[in-house]
PDB file of C-alpha atoms in Angstrom:
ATOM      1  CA  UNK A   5       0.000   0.000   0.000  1.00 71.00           C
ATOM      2  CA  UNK A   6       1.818   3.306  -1.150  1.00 82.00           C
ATOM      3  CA  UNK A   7       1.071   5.826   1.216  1.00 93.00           C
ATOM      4  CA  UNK A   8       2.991   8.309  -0.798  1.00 95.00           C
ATOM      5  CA  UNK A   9       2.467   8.802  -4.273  1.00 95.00           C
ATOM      6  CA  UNK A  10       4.534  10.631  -6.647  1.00 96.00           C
ATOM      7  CA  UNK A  11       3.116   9.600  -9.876  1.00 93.00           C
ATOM      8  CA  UNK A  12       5.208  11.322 -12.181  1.00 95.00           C
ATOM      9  CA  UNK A  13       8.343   9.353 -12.627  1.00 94.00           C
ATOM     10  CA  UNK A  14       9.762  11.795 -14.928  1.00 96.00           C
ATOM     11  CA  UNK A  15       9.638  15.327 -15.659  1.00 97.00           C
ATOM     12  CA  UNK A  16      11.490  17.730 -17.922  1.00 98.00           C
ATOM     13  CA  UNK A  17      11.225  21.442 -18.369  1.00 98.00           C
ATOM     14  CA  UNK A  18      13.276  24.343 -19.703  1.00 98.00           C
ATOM     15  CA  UNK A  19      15.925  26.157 -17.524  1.00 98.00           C
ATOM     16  CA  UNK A  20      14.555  29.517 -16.505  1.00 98.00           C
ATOM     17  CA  UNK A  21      11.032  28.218 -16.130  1.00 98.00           C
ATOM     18  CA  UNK A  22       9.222  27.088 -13.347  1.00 98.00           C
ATOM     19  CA  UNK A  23       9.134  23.088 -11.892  1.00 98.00           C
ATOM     20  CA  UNK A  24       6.076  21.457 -10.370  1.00 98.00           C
ATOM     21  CA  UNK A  25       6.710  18.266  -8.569  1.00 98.00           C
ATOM     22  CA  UNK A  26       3.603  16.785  -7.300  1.00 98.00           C
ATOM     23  CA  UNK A  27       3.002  14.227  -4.240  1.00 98.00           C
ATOM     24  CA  UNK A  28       0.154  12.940  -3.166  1.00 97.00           C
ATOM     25  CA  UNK A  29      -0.928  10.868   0.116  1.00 97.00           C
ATOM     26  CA  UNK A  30      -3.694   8.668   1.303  1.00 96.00           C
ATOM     27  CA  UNK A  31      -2.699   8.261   5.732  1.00 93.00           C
ATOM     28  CA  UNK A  32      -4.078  11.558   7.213  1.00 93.00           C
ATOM     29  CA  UNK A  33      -2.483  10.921  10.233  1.00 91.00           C
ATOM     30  CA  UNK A  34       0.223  12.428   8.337  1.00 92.00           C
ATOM     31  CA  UNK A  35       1.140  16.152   9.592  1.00 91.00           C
ATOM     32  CA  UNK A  36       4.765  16.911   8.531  1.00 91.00           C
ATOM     33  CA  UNK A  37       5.832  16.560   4.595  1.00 93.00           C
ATOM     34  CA  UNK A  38       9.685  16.729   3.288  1.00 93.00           C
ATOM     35  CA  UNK A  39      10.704  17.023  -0.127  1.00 96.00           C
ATOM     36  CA  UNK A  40      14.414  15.633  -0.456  1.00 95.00           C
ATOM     37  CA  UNK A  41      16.558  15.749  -3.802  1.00 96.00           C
ATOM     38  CA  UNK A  42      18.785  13.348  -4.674  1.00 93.00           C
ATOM     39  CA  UNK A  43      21.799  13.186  -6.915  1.00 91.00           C
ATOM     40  CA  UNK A  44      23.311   9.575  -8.546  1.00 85.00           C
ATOM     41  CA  UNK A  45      25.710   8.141  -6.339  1.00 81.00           C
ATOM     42  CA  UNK A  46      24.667  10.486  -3.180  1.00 85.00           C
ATOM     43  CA  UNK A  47      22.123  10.187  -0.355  1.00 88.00           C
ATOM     44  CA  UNK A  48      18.872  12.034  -0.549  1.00 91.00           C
ATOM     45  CA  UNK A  49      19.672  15.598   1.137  1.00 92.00           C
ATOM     46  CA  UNK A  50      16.918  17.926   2.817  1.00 92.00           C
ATOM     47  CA  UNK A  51      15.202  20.398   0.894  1.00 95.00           C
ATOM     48  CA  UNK A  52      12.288  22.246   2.812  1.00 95.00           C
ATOM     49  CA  UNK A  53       9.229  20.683   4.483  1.00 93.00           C
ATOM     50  CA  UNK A  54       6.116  21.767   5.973  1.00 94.00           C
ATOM     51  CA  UNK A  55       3.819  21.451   8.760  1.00 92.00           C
ATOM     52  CA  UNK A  56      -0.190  20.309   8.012  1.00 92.00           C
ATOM     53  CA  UNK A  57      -0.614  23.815   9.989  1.00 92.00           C
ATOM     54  CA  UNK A  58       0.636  25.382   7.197  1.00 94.00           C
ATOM     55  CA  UNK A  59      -0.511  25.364   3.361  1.00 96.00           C
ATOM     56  CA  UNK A  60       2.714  27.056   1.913  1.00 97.00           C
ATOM     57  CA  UNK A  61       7.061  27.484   2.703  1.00 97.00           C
ATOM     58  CA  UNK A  62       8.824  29.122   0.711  1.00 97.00           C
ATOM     59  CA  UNK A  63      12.978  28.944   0.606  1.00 96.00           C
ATOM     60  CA  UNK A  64      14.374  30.841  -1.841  1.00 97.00           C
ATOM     61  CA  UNK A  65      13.652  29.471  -5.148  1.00 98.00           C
ATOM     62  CA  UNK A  66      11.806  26.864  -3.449  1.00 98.00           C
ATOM     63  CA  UNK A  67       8.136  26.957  -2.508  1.00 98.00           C
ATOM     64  CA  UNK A  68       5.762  23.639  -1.382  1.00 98.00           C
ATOM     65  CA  UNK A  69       2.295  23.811  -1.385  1.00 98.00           C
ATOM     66  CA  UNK A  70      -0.132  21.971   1.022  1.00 97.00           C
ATOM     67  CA  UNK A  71      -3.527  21.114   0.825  1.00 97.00           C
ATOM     68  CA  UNK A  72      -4.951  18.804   3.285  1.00 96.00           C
ATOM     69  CA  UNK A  73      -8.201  18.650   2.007  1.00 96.00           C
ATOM     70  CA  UNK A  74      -6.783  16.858  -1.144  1.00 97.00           C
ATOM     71  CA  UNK A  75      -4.408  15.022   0.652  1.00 97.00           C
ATOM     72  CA  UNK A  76      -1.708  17.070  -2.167  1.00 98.00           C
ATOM     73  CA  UNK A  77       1.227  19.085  -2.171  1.00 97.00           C
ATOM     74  CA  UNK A  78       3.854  20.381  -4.602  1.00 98.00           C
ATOM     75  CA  UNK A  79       7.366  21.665  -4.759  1.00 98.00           C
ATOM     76  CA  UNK A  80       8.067  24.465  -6.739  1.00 98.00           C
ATOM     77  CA  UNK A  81      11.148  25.319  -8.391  1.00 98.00           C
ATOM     78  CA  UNK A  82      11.464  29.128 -10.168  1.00 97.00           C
ATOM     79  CA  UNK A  83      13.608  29.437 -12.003  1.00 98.00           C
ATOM     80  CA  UNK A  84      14.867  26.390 -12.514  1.00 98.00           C
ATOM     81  CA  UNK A  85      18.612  25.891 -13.423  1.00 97.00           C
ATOM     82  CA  UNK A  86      20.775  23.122 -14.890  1.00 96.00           C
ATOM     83  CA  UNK A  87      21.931  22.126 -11.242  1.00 96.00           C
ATOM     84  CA  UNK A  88      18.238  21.215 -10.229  1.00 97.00           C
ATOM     85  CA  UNK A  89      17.948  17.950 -12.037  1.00 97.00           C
ATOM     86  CA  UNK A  90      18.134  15.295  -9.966  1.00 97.00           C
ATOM     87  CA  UNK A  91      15.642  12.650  -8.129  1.00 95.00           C
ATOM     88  CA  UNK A  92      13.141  14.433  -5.734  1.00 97.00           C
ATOM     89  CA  UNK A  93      11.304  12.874  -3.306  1.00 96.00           C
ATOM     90  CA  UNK A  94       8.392  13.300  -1.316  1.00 96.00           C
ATOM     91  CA  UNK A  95       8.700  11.920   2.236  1.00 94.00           C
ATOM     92  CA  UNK A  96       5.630  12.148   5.306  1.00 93.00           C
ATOM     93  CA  UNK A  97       5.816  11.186   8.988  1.00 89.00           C
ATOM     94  CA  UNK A  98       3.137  11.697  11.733  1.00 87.00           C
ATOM     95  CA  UNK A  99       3.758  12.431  15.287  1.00 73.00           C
ATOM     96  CA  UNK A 100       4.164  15.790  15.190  1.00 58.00           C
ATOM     97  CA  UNK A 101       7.894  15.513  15.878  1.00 61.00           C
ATOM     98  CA  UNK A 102       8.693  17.841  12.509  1.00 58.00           C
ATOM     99  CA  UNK A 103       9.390  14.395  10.480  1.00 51.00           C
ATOM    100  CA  UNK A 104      12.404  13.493  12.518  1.00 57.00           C
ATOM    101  CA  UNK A 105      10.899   9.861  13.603  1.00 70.00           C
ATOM    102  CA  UNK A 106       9.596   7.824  10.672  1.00 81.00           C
ATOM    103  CA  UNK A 107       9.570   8.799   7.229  1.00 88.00           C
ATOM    104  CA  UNK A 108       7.382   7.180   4.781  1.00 91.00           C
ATOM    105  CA  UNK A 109       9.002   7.799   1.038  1.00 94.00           C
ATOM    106  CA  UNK A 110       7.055   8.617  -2.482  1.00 95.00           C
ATOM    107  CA  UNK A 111       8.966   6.454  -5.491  1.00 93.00           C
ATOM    108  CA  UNK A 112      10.842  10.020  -6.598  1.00 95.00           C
ATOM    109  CA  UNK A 113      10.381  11.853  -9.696  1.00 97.00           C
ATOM    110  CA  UNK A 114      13.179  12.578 -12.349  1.00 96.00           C
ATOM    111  CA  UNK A 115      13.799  16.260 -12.885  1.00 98.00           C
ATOM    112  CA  UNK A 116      16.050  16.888 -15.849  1.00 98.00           C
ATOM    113  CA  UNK A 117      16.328  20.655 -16.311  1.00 98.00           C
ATOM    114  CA  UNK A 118      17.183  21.403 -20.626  1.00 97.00           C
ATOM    115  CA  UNK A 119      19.290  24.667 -21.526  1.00 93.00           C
TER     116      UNK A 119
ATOM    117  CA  UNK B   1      24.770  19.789   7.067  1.00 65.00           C
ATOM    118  CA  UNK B   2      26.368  17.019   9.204  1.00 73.00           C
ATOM    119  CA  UNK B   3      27.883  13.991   7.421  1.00 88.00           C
ATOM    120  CA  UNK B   4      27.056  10.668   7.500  1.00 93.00           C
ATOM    121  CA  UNK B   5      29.049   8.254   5.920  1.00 94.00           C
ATOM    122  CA  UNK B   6      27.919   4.706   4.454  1.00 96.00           C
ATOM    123  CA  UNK B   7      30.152   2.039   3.556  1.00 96.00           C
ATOM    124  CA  UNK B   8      30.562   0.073   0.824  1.00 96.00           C
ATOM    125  CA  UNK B   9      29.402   1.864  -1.865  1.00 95.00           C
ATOM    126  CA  UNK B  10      28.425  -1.947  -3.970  1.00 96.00           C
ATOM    127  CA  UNK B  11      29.266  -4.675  -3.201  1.00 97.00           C
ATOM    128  CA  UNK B  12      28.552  -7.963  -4.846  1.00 97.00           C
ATOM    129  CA  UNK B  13      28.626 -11.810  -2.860  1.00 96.00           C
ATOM    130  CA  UNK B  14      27.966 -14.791  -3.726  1.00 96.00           C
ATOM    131  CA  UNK B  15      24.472 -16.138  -1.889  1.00 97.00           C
ATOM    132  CA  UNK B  16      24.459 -17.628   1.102  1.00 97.00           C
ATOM    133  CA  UNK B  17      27.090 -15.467   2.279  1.00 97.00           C
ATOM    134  CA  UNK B  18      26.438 -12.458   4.194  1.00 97.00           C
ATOM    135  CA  UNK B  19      27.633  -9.016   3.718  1.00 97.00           C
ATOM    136  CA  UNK B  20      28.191  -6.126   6.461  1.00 97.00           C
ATOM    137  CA  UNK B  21      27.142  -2.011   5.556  1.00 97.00           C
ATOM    138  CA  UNK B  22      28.718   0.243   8.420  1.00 97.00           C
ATOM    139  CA  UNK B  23      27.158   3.808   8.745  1.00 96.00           C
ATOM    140  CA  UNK B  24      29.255   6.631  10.405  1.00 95.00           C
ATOM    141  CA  UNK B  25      27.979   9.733  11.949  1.00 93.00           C
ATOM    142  CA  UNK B  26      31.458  11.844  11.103  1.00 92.00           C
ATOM    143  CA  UNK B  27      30.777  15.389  13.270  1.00 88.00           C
ATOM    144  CA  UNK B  28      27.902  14.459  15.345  1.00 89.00           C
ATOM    145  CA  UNK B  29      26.541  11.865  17.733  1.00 90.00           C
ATOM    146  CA  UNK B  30      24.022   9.626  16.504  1.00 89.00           C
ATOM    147  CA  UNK B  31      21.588   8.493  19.148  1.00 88.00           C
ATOM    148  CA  UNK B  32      18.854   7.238  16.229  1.00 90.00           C
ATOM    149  CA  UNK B  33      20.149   5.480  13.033  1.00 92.00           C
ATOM    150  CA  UNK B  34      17.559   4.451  10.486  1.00 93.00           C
ATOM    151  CA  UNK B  35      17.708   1.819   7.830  1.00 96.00           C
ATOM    152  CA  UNK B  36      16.034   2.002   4.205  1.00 95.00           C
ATOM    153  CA  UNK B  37      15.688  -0.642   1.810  1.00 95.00           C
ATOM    154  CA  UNK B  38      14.387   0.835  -2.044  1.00 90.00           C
ATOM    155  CA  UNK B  39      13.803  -1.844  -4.609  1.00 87.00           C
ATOM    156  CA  UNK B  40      13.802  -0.758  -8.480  1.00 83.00           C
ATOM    157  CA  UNK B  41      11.233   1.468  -9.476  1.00 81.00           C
ATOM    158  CA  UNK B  42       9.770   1.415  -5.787  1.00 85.00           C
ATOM    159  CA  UNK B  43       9.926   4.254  -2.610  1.00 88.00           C
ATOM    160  CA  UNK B  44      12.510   4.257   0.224  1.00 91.00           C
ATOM    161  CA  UNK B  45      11.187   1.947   2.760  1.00 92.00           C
ATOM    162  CA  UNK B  46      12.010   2.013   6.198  1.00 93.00           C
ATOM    163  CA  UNK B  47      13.564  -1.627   7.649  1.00 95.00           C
ATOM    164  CA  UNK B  48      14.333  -0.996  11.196  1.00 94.00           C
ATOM    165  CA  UNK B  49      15.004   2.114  13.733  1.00 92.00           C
ATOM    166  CA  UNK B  50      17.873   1.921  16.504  1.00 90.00           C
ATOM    167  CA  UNK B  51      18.817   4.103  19.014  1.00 86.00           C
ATOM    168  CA  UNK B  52      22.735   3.699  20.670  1.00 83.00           C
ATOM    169  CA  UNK B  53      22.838   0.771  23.208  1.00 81.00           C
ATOM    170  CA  UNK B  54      19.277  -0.721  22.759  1.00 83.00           C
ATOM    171  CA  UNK B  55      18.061  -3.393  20.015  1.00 87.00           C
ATOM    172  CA  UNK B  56      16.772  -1.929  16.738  1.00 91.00           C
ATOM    173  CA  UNK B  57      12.912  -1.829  16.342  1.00 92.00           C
ATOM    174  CA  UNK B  58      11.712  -3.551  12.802  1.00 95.00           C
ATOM    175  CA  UNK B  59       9.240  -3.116  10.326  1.00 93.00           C
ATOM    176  CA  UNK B  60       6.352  -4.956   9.716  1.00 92.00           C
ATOM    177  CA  UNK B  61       7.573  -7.920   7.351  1.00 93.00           C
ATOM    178  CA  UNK B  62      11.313  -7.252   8.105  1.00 95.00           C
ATOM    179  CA  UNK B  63      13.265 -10.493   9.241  1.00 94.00           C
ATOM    180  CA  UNK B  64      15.219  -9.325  12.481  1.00 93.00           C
ATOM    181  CA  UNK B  65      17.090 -12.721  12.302  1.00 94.00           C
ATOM    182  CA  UNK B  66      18.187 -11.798   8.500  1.00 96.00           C
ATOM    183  CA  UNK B  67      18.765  -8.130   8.606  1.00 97.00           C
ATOM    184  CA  UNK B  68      21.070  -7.697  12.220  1.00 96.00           C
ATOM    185  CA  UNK B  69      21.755  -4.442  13.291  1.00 95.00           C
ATOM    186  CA  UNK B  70      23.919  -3.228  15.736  1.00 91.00           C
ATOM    187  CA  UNK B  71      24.026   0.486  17.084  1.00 89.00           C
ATOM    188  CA  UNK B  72      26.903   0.140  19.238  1.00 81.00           C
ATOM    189  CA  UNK B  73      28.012   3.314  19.648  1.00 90.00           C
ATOM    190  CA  UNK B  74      26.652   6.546  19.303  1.00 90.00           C
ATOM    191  CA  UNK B  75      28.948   7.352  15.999  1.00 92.00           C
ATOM    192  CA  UNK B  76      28.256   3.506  14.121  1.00 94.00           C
ATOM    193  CA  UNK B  77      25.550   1.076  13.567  1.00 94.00           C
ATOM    194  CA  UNK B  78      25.479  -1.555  11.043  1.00 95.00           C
ATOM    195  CA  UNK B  79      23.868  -3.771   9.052  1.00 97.00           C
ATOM    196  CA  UNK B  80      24.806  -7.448   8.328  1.00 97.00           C
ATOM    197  CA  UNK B  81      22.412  -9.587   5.210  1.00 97.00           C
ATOM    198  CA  UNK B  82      23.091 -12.900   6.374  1.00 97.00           C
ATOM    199  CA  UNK B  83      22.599 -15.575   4.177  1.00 96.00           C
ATOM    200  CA  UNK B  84      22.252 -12.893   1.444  1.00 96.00           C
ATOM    201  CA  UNK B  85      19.817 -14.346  -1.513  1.00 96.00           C
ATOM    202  CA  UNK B  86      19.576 -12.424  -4.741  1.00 96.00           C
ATOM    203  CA  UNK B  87      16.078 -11.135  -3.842  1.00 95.00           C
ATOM    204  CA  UNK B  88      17.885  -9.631  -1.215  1.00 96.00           C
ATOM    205  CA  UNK B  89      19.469  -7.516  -3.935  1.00 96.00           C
ATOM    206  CA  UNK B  90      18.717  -3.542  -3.490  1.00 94.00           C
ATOM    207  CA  UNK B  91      19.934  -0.346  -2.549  1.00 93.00           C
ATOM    208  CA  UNK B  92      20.108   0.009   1.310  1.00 96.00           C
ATOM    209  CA  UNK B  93      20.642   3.349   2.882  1.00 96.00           C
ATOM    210  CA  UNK B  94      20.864   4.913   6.461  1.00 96.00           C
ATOM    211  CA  UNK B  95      20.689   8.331   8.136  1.00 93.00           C
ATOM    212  CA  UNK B  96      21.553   9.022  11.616  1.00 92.00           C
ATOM    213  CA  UNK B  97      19.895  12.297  13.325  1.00 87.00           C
ATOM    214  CA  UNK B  98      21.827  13.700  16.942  1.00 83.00           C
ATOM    215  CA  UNK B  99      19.154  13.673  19.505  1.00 73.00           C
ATOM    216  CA  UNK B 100      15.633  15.925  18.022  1.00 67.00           C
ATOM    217  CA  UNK B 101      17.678  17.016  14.957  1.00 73.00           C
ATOM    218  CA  UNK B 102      17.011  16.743  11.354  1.00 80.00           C
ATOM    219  CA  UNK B 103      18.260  12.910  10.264  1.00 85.00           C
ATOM    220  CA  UNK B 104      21.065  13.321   7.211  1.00 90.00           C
ATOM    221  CA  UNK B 105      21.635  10.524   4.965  1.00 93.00           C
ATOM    222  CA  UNK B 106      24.506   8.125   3.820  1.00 94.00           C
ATOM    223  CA  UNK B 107      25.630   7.631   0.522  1.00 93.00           C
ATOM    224  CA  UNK B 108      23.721   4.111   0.160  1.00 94.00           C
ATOM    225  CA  UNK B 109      25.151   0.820  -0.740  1.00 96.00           C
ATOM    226  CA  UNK B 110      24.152  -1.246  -3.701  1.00 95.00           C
ATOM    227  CA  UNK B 111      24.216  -5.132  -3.070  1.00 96.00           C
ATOM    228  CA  UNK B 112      24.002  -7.643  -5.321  1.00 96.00           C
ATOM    229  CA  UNK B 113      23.771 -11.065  -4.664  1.00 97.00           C
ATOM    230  CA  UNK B 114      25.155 -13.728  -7.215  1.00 96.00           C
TER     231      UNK B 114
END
């Protein structure tokens, strides 16, 4: 049962313009979401995360969108820039311990960013 | 961010033998270590959770006796695949956090078993 969906395996866009990830989730017990990116070779490292109290962050060139009432949210990237391709992934925990206990993991989507 | 380092980076055996990952905490103590399995074309799923000194708590449908982990100090934990089989085959991968902190990850290990 995924929990976590990312159902875009792959997405491409043009540098300069704007990336939208998606994620999706089906536990609503779920109250902290983490997008992580993900180079070959690498671990996944942190991007920005938010709390089901809030329905946006935004860090720099990167905003996430929350809304609990469709169980979605959404990274965006603007612009985006060679360096952003990569895996991302969507990641969820519950507990209310800002997603430092367990994280439950979305199957990552592609981002390959064209000059 | 603080480093954690995982170790090999592949490694191939032969089945039946069983391989050991080692995941280092470099500038930080790691009281909580966390183990990931992710299969081809499927999410990061969590295997176990260990805090330094205690045994590691397992996911539902993870074989304790198969996948051993030892958190023996607050810097290393590992994981052994005994009796490795080539289903066993995947890319593990651990983060540590320091006490209420953000957990980093390693660099993951591929393993293939012959």
């Amino acid at each position: 049962d995924q929990q976590v969906k990312q159902n875009s395996p792959s997405l491409s866009v043009q540098e300069g313009r704007i990336s939208i990830l998606n994620c999706d989730y089906t536990n609503s017990m779920f109250d902290y979401f983490l997008w992580y990116k993900k180079y070959p070779a690498e671990g996944p490292t942190f991007l920005i995360s938010i709390s089901s109290i809030k329905d946006k962050n935004e860090d720099g060139r990167f905003t996430v969108f929350l809304n609990k009432s469709a169980k979605h949210l959404s990274l965006h990237i603007v612009p985006s820039q060679p360096g952003d391709s990569a895996v991302y992934f969507c990641a969820a925990s519950a507990g209310s311990n800002f997603g430092n206990e367990k994280l439950t993991f979305g199957t990552g989507t592609r981002l390959t960013i064209i000059p | 961010g603080a480093v954690v380092s995982q170790h090999p980076s592949r490694v191939i055996c032969k089945s039946g033998t069983s391989v050991k990952i080692e995941c280092r905490s470099l500038d930080f103590q790691a009281t909580t270590m966390f183990w990931y399995r992710q299969f081809p074309k499927q999410s990061l799923m969590l295997m176990a959770t260990s805090n330094e000194g205690s045994k590691a708590t397992y996911e539902q449908g993870v074989e304790k006796d198969k996948f051993l982990i030892n958190h023996a100090s607050l810097t290393l934990s590992t994981l052994t695949v005994t009796s490795a089989h080539p289903e066993d085959s995947s890319f593990y991968i651990c983060s540590a956090r320091g006490g209420a902190a953000r957990a980093f990850f390693g660099q993951g290990t591929r393993l293939t078993v012959v």
